[in-house]
Short mmCIF file of C-alpha atoms in Angstrom, two decimals:
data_model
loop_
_atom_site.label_atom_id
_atom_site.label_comp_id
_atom_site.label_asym_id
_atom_site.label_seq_id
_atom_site.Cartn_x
_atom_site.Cartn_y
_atom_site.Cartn_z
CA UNK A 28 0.00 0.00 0.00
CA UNK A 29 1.15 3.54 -0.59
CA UNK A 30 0.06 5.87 1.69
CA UNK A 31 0.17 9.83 0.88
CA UNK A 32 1.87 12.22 3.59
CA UNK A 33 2.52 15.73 2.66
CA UNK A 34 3.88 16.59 -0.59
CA UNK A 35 5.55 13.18 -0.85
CA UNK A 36 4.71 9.43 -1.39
CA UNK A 37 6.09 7.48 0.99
CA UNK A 38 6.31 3.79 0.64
CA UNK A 39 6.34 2.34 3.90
CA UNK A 40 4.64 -1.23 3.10
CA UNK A 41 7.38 -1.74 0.12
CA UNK A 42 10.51 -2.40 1.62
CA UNK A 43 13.70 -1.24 0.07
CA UNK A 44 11.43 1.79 -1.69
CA UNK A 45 11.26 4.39 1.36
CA UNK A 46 14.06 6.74 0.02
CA UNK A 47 13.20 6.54 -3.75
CA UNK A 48 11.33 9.68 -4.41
CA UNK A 49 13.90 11.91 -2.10
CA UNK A 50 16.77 10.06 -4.36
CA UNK A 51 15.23 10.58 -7.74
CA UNK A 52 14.25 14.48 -6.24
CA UNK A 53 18.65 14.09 -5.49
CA UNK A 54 19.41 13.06 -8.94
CA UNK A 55 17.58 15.20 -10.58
CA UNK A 56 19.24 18.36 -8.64
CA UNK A 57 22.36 16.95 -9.67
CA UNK A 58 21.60 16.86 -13.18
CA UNK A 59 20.19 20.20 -13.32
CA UNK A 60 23.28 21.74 -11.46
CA UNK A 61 26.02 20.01 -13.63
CA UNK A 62 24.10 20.97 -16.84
CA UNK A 63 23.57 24.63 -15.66
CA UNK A 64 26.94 24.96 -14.31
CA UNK A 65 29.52 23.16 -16.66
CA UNK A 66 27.19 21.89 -19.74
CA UNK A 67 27.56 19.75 -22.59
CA UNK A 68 30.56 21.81 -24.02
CA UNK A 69 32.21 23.47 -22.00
CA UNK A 70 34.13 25.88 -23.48
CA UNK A 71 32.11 26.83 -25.94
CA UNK A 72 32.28 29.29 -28.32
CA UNK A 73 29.90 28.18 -30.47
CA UNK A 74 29.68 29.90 -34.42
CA UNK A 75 26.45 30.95 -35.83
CA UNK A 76 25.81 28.40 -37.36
CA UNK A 77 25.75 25.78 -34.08
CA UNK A 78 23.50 28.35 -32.43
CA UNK A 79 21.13 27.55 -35.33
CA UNK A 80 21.16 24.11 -35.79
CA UNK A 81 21.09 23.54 -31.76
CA UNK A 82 23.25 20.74 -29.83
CA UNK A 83 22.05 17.41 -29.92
CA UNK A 84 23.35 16.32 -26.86
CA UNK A 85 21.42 19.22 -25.33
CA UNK A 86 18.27 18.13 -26.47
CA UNK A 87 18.94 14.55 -25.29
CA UNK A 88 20.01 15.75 -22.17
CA UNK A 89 17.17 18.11 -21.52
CA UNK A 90 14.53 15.81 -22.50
CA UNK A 91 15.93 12.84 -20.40
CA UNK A 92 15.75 15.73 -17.19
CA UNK A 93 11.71 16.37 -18.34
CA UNK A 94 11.06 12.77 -18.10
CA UNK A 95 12.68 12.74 -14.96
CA UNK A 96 11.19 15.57 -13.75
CA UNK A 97 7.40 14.23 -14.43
CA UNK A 98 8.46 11.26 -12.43
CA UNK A 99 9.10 13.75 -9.73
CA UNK A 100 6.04 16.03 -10.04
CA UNK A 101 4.07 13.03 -9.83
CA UNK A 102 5.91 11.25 -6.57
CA UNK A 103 5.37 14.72 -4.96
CA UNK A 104 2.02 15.26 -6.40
CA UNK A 105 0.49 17.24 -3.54
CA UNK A 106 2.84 19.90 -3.82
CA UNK A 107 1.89 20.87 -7.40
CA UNK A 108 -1.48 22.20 -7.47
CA UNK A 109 -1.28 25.17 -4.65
CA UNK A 110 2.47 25.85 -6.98
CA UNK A 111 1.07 25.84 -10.16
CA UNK A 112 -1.79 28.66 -8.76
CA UNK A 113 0.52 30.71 -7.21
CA UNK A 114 2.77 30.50 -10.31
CA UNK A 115 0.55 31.18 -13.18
CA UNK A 116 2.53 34.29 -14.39
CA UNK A 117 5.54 31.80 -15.26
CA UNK A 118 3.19 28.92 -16.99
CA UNK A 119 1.60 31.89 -18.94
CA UNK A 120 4.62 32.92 -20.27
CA UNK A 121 6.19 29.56 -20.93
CA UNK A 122 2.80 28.72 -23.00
CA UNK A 123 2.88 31.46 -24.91
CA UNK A 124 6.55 30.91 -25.86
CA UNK A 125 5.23 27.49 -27.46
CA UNK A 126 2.08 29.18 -28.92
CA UNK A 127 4.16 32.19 -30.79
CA UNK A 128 5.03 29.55 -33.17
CA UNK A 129 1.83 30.34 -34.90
CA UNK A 130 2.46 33.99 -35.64
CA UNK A 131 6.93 33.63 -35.58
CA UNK A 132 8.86 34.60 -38.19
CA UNK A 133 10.82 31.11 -38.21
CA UNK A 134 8.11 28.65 -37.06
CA UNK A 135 10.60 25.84 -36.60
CA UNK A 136 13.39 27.22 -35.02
CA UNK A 137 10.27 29.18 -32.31
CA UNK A 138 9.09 26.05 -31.55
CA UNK A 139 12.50 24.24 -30.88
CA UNK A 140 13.41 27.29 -28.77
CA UNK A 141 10.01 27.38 -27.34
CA UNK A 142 9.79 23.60 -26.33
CA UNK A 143 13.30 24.17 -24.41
CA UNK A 144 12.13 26.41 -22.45
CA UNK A 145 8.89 24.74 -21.36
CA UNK A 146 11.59 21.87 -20.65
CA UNK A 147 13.14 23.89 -18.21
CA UNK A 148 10.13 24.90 -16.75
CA UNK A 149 9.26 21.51 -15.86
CA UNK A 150 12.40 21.00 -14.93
CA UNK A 151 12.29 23.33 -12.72
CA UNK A 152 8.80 22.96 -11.21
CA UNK A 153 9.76 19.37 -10.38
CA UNK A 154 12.93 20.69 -8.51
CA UNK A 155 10.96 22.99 -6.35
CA UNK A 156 8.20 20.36 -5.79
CA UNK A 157 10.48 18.23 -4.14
CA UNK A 158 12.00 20.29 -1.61
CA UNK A 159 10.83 19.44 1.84
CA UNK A 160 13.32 21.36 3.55
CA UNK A 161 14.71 24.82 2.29
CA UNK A 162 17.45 25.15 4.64
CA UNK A 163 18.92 21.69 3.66
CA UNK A 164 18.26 22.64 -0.06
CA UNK A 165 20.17 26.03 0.64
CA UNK A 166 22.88 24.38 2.30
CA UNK A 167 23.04 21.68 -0.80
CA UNK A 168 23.13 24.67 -3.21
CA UNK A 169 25.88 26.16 -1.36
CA UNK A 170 28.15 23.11 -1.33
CA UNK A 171 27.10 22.84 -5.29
CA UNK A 172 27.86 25.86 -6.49
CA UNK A 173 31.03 26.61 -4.31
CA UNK A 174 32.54 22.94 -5.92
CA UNK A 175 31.93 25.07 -9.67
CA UNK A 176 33.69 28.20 -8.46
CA UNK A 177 36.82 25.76 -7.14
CA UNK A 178 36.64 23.97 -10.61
CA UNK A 179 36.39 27.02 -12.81
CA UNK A 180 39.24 28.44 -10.55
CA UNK A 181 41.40 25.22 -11.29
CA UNK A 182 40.30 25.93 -14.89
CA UNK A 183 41.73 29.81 -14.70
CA UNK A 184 44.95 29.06 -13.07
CA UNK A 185 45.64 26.13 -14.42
CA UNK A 186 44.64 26.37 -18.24
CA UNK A 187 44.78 30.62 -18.52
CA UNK A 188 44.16 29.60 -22.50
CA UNK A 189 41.29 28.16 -21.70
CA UNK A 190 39.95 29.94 -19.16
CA UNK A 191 41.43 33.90 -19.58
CA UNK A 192 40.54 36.38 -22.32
CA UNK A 193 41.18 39.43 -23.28
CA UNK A 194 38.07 40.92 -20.78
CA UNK A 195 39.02 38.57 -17.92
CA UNK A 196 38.34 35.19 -16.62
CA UNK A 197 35.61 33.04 -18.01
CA UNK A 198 36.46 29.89 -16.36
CA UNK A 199 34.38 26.67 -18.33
CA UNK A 200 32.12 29.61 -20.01
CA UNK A 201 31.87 31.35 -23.42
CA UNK A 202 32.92 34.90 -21.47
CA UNK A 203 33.11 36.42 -18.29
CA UNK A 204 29.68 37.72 -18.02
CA UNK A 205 28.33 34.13 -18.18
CA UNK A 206 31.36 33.55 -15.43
CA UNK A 207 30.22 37.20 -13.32
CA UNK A 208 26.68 35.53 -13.00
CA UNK A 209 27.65 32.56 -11.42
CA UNK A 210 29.77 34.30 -9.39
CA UNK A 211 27.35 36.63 -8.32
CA UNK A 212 25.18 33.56 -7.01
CA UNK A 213 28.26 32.09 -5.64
CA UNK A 214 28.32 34.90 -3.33
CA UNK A 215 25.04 35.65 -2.13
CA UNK A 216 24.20 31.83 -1.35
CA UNK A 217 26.92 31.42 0.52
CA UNK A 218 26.98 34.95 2.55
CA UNK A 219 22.85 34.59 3.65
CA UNK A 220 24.02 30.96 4.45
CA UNK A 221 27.44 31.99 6.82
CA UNK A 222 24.67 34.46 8.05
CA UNK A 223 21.95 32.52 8.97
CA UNK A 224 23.17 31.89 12.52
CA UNK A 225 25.18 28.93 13.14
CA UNK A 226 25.44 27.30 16.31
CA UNK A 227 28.83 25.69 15.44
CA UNK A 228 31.92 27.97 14.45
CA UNK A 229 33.06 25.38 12.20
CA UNK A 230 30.11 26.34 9.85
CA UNK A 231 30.69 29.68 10.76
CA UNK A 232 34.41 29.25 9.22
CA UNK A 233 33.38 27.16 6.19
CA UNK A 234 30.36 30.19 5.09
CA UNK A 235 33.78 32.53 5.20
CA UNK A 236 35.95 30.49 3.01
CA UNK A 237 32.94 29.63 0.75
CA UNK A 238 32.00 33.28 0.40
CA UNK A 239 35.64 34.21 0.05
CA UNK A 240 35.97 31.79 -3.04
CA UNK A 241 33.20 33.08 -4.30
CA UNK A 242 34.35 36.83 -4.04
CA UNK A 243 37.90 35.42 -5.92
CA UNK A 244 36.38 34.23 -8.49
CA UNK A 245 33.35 37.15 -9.07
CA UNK A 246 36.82 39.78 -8.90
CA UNK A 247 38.52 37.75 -11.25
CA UNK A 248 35.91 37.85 -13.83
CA UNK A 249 35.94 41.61 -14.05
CA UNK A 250 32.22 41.67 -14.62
CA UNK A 251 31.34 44.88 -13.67
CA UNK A 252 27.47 44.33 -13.95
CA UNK A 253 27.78 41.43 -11.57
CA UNK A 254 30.53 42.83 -9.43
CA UNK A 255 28.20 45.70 -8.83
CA UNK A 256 25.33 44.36 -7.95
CA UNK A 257 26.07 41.72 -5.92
CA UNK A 258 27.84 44.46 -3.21
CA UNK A 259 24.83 46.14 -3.65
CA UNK A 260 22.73 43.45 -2.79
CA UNK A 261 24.88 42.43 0.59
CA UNK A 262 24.00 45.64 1.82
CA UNK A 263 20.18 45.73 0.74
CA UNK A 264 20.27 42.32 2.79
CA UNK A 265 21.76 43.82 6.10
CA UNK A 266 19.23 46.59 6.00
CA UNK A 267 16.79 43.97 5.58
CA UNK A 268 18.12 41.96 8.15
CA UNK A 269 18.35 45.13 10.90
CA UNK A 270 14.96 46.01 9.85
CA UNK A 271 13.75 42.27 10.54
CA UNK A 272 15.30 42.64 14.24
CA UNK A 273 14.01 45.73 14.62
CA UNK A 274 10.41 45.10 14.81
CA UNK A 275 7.77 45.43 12.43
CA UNK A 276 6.98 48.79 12.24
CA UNK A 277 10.79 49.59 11.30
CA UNK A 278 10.45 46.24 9.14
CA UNK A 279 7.03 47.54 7.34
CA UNK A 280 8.68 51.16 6.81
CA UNK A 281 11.80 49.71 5.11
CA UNK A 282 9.26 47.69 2.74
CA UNK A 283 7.40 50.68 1.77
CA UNK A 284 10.25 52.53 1.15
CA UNK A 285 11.85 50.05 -0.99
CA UNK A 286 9.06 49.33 -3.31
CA UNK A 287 8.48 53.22 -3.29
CA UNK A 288 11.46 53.47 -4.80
CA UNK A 289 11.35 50.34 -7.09
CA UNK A 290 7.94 51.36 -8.60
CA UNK A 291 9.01 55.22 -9.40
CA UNK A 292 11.58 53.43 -11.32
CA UNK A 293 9.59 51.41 -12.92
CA UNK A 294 7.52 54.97 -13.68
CA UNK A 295 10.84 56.54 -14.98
CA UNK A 296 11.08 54.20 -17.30
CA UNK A 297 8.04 53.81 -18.52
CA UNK A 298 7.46 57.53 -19.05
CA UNK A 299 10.65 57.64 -21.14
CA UNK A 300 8.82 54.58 -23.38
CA UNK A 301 12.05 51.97 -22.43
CA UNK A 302 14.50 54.56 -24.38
CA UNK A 303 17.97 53.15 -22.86
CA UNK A 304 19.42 55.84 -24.53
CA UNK A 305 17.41 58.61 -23.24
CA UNK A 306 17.62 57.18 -19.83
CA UNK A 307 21.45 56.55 -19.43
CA UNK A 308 21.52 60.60 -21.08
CA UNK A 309 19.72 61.44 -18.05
CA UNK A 310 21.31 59.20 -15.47
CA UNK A 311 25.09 59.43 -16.24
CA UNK A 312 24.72 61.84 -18.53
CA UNK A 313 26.25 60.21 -21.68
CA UNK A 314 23.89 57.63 -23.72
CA UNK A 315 26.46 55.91 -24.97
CA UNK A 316 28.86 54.89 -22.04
CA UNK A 317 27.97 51.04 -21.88
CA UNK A 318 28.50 51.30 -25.68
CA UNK A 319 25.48 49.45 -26.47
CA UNK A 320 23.46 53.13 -27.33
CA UNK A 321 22.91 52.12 -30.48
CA UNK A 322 22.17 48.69 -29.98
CA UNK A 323 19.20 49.66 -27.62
CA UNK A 324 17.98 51.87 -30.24
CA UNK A 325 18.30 49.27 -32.50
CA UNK A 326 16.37 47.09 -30.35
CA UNK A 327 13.70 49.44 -29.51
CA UNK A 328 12.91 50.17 -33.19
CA UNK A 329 12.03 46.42 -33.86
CA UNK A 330 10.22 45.77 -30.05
CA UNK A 331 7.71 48.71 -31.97
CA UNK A 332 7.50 46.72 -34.90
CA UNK A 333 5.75 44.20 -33.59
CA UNK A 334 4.44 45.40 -29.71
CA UNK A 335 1.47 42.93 -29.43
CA UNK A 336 2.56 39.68 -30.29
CA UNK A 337 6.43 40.30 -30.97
CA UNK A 338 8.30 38.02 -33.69
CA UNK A 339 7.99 35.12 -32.02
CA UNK A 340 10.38 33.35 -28.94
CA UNK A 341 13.68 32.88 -30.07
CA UNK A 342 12.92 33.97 -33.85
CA UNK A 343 14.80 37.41 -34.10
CA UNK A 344 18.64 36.59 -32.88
CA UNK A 345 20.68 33.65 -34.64
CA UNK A 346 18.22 32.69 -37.26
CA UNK A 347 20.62 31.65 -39.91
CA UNK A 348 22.93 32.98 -42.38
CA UNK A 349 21.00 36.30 -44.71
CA UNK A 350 18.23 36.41 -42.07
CA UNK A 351 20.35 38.63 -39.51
CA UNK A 352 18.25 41.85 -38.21
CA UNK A 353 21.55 43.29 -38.63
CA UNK A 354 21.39 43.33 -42.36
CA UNK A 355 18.94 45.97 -41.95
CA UNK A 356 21.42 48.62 -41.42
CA UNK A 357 23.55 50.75 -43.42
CA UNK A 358 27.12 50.30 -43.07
CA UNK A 359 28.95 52.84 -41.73
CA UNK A 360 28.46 52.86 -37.51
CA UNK A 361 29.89 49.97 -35.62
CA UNK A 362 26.47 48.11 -35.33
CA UNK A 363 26.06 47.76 -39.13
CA UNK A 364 29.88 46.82 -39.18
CA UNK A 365 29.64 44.40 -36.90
CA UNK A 366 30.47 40.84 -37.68
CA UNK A 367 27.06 38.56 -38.75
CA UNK A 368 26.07 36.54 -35.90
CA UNK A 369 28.18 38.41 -33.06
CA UNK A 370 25.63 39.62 -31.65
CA UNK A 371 23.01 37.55 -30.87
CA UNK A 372 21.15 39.60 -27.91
CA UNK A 373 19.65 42.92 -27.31
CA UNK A 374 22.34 43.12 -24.08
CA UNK A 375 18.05 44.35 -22.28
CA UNK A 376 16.15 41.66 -20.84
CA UNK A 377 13.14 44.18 -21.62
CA UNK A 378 13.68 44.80 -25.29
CA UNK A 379 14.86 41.58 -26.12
CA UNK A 380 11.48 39.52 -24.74
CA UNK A 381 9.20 42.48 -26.23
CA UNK A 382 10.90 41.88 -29.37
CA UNK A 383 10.42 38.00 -28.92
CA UNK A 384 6.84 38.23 -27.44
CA UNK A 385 5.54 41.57 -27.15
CA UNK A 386 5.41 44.49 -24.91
CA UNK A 387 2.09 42.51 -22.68
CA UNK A 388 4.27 39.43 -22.14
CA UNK A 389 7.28 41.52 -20.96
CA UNK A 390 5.17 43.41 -18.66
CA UNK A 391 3.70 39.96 -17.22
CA UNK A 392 7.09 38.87 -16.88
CA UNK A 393 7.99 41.91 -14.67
CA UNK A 394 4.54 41.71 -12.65
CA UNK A 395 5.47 37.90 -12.52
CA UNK A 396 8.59 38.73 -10.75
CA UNK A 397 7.99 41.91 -8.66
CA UNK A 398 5.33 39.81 -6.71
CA UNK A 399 7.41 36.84 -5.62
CA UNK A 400 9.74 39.49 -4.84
CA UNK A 401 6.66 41.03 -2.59
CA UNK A 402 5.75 37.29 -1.33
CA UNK A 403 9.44 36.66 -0.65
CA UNK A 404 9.91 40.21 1.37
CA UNK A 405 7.00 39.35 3.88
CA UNK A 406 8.16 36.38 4.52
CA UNK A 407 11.18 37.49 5.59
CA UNK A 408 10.08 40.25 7.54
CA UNK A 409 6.88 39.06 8.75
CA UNK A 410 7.00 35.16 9.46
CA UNK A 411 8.14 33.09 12.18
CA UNK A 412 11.06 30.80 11.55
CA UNK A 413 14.35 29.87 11.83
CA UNK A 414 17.47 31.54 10.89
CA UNK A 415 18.57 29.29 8.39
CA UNK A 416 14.63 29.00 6.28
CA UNK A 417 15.04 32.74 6.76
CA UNK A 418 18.36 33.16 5.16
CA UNK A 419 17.39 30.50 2.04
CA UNK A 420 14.17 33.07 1.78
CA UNK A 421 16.51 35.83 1.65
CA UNK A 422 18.56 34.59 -1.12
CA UNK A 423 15.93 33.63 -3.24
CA UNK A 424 14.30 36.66 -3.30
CA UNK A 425 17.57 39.41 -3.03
CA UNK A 426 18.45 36.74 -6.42
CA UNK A 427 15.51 37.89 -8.18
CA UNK A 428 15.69 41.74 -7.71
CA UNK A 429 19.16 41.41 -9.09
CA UNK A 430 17.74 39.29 -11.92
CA UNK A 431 15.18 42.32 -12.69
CA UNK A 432 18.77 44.58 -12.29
CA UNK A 433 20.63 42.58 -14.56
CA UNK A 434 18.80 42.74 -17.54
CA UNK A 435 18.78 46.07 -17.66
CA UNK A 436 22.37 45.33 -19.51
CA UNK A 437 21.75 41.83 -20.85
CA UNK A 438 19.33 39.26 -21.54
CA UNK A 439 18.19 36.38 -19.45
CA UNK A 440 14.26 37.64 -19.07
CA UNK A 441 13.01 33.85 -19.31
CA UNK A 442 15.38 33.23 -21.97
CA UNK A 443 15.92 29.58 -22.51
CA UNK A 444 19.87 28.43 -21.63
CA UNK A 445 20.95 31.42 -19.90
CA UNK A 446 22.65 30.64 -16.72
CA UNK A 447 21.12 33.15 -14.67
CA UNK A 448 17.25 32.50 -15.83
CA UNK A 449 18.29 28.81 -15.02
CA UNK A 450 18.96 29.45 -11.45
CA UNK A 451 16.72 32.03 -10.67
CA UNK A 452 13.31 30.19 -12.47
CA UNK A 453 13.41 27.01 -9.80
CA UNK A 454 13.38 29.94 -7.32
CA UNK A 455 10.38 31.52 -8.75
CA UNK A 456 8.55 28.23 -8.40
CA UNK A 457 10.56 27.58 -4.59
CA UNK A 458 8.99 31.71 -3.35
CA UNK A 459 5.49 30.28 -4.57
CA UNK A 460 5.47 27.75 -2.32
CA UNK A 461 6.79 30.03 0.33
CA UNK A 462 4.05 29.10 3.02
CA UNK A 463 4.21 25.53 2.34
CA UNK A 464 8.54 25.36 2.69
CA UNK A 465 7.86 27.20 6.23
CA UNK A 466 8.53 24.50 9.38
CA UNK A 467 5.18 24.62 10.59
CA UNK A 468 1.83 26.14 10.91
CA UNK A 469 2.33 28.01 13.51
CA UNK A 470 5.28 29.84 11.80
CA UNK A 471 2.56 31.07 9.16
CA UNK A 472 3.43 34.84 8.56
CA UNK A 473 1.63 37.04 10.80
CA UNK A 474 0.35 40.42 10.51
CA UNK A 475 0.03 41.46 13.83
CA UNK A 476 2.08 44.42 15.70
CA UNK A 477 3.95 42.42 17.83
CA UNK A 478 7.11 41.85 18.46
CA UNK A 479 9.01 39.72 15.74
CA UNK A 480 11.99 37.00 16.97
#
């Protein structure tokens, strides 16, 4: 007889079968991390051409982690429905990805592109389905991801031909942006988790080193983008964290202020219609410091082209030799000079998915996110719990309000294969079930005025 408790199946009249769904939940982390973080071909610079036709061996790999992953969603069945509610934005977005095939410029390649990404979303789902405890999943993740940093720094010092360009370090990736991201999650996870408390100063000493390593290797990569923003984001999280010891008035003020802030910005830019140009003019006072000015404008132009529907997910970049947007231009600036197949993003999360699915879908996308960012917030400020569920909330959400920050200067807005959509999308479906991950029910959030531990 199986017997259904919680979000699992346990098997307790089958002997031998007890641990099977928390191994195959194991094995499919695993998986997931060692494709995210090292891939198929590492190394990779991969020509126009490859970026067309695909990797086989990613598909294969991909679809063998879906299979997997239904396994999982249906071992932890319970878990899914109260998800999948609280994470309609995502599904939306994912099914509309597969649907733009009917309206893309390149059918086929929208629907190869499409089907990855609802892959991943799966993928992903299952991942977050699974977890039963978010501190031992943070801790897991921290371990993970610190064993990539130590290989990709083997990788630098060891083989600088491999892994050192021109721009910096890159480690196992295609350039040190890709390498800055994973830095910049290096460092977070394991700061919130040295952070979260520990009774023992062993752990205490191992969160240093971790973060440390982490900090090496996010230097070395000279990625200013991520460099930036993950400093910024250790000191968002200490004002967070005073203003969670501080009480919840001090706690509630800090929120308000924040997301005062975040949605004026969110006004700027929508009052300046997403003109990168205009808005860096203002900021810095020079539109074309990042040197992408013209590329934004670029960008912009064809997002109006097409602002309902867009040109269809994954139809606009690398869609074969003669079909380049590029082509469009007049020689003579460094855009229309550029080498075919370079460039293959809009370097603007924004632009790039209103160009792939339209100006509604993008702003979906950034409702999607700003409220798990909300649901994540409360919970750190408002419910009960321990340290440690407290600090794996923390990095989940402080991850997605650099995600928003990030693509402000590249793309990973639920773009399929990017590294930093990849890690950041099982959190999305992990902040849904925020209420369910917390110990118990009596450290449900609570809205009352008194005094928070």
């Amino acid at each position: 007889m199986i017997e259904a408790r919680g979000a699992s199946l346990t098997f307790r009249d089958i002997p031998g079968l007890a641990h099977v769904p928390a191994a195959l939940h194991s094995l499919l982390a695993l998986l997931f991390l060692l494709y995210c973080f090292i891939g198929t071909n590492a190394f990779s610079t991969t020509s126009l051409t490859q970026r067309l036709e695909g990797n086989p061996l990613d598909r294969i790999v991909v679809l063998a982690m879906a299979m997997l992953a239904i396994v999982v969603l249906a071992l932890y069945w319970r878990a899914v429905p109260g998800m999948a509610l609280r994470s309609l934005g995502v599904l939306a977005i994912a099914g509309i990805a597969v649907l733009s095939m009917f309206w893309s410029d390149f059918p086929g390649l929208t629907l190869r592109r499409a089907i990855l990404l609802a892959c991943f979303t799966l993928i992903t789902a299952a991942l977050a389905a699974g977890v039963r405890d978010l501190r031992s999943a943070h801790t897991a993740f921290c371990w993970g991801i610190t064993a990539i940093v130590i290989l990709n720094l083997i990788v630098i010092f060891a083989m600088p031909s491999l892994g050192v360009d021109d721009l910096g370090a890159k480690g196992l990736y295609s350039q040190k942006n890709v390498a800055g991201m994973v830095g910049m999650a290096a460092v977070l996870a394991t700061a919130t988790w040295t952070a979260r408390g520990h009774r023992d100063g062993m752990n205490v000493l191992f969160g240093v080193a971790m973060t440390a390593i982490g900090i090496a290797f996010l230097i070395l990569t000279r990625s200013k983008t991520s460099i930036g923003l993950t400093f910024g984001a250790l000191a968002i999280l200490g004002i967070l964290a005073f203003a969670a010891r501080s009480g919840p008035t001090v706690a509630l003020a800090v929120v308000m202020a924040g997301f005062l802030g975040l949605f004026a910005g969110l006004a700027f830019l929508i009052a300046h219609d997403l003109d990168m140009n205009a808005i860096t003019l203002i900021l810095f006072g020079d539109a074309s410091f990042t040197g992408r000015d013209e590329l934004w404008a670029f960008a912009r132009k064809s997002m109006f082209e097409r602002p309902w529907l867009g040109h269809g997910y994954g139809a606009f970049w690398d869609v074969g030799p003669g079909r380049d947007p590029l082509l469009r231009l007049e020689p003579g600036s460094w855009l229309g000079d550029v080498e075919l197949g370079l460039i293959n993003q809009a370097h603007n999360g924004y632009l790039q998915l209103g160009i792939e699915l339209g100006i509604p879908v993008t702003i979906l996308a950034v409702f999607t996110v700003l409220c798990l960012i909300v649901r994540g917030v409360l919970l750190c400020l408002l419910a009960r719990m321990p340290h440690g569920t407290a600090a794996g909330f923390a990095y989940m959400t402080a991850m997605l309000v650099l995600f928003l920050l990030h693509n402000f200067t590249e793309a990973s807005l639920f773009m399929r294969g990017i590294v930093l959509f990849n890690i950041v999308l099982p959190m999305m479906f992990l902040l849904a079930r925020g209420r369910d991950l917390l110990p118990s029910p009596a450290a449900r959030p609570s809205f009352s005025m008194g005094k928070l531990p």
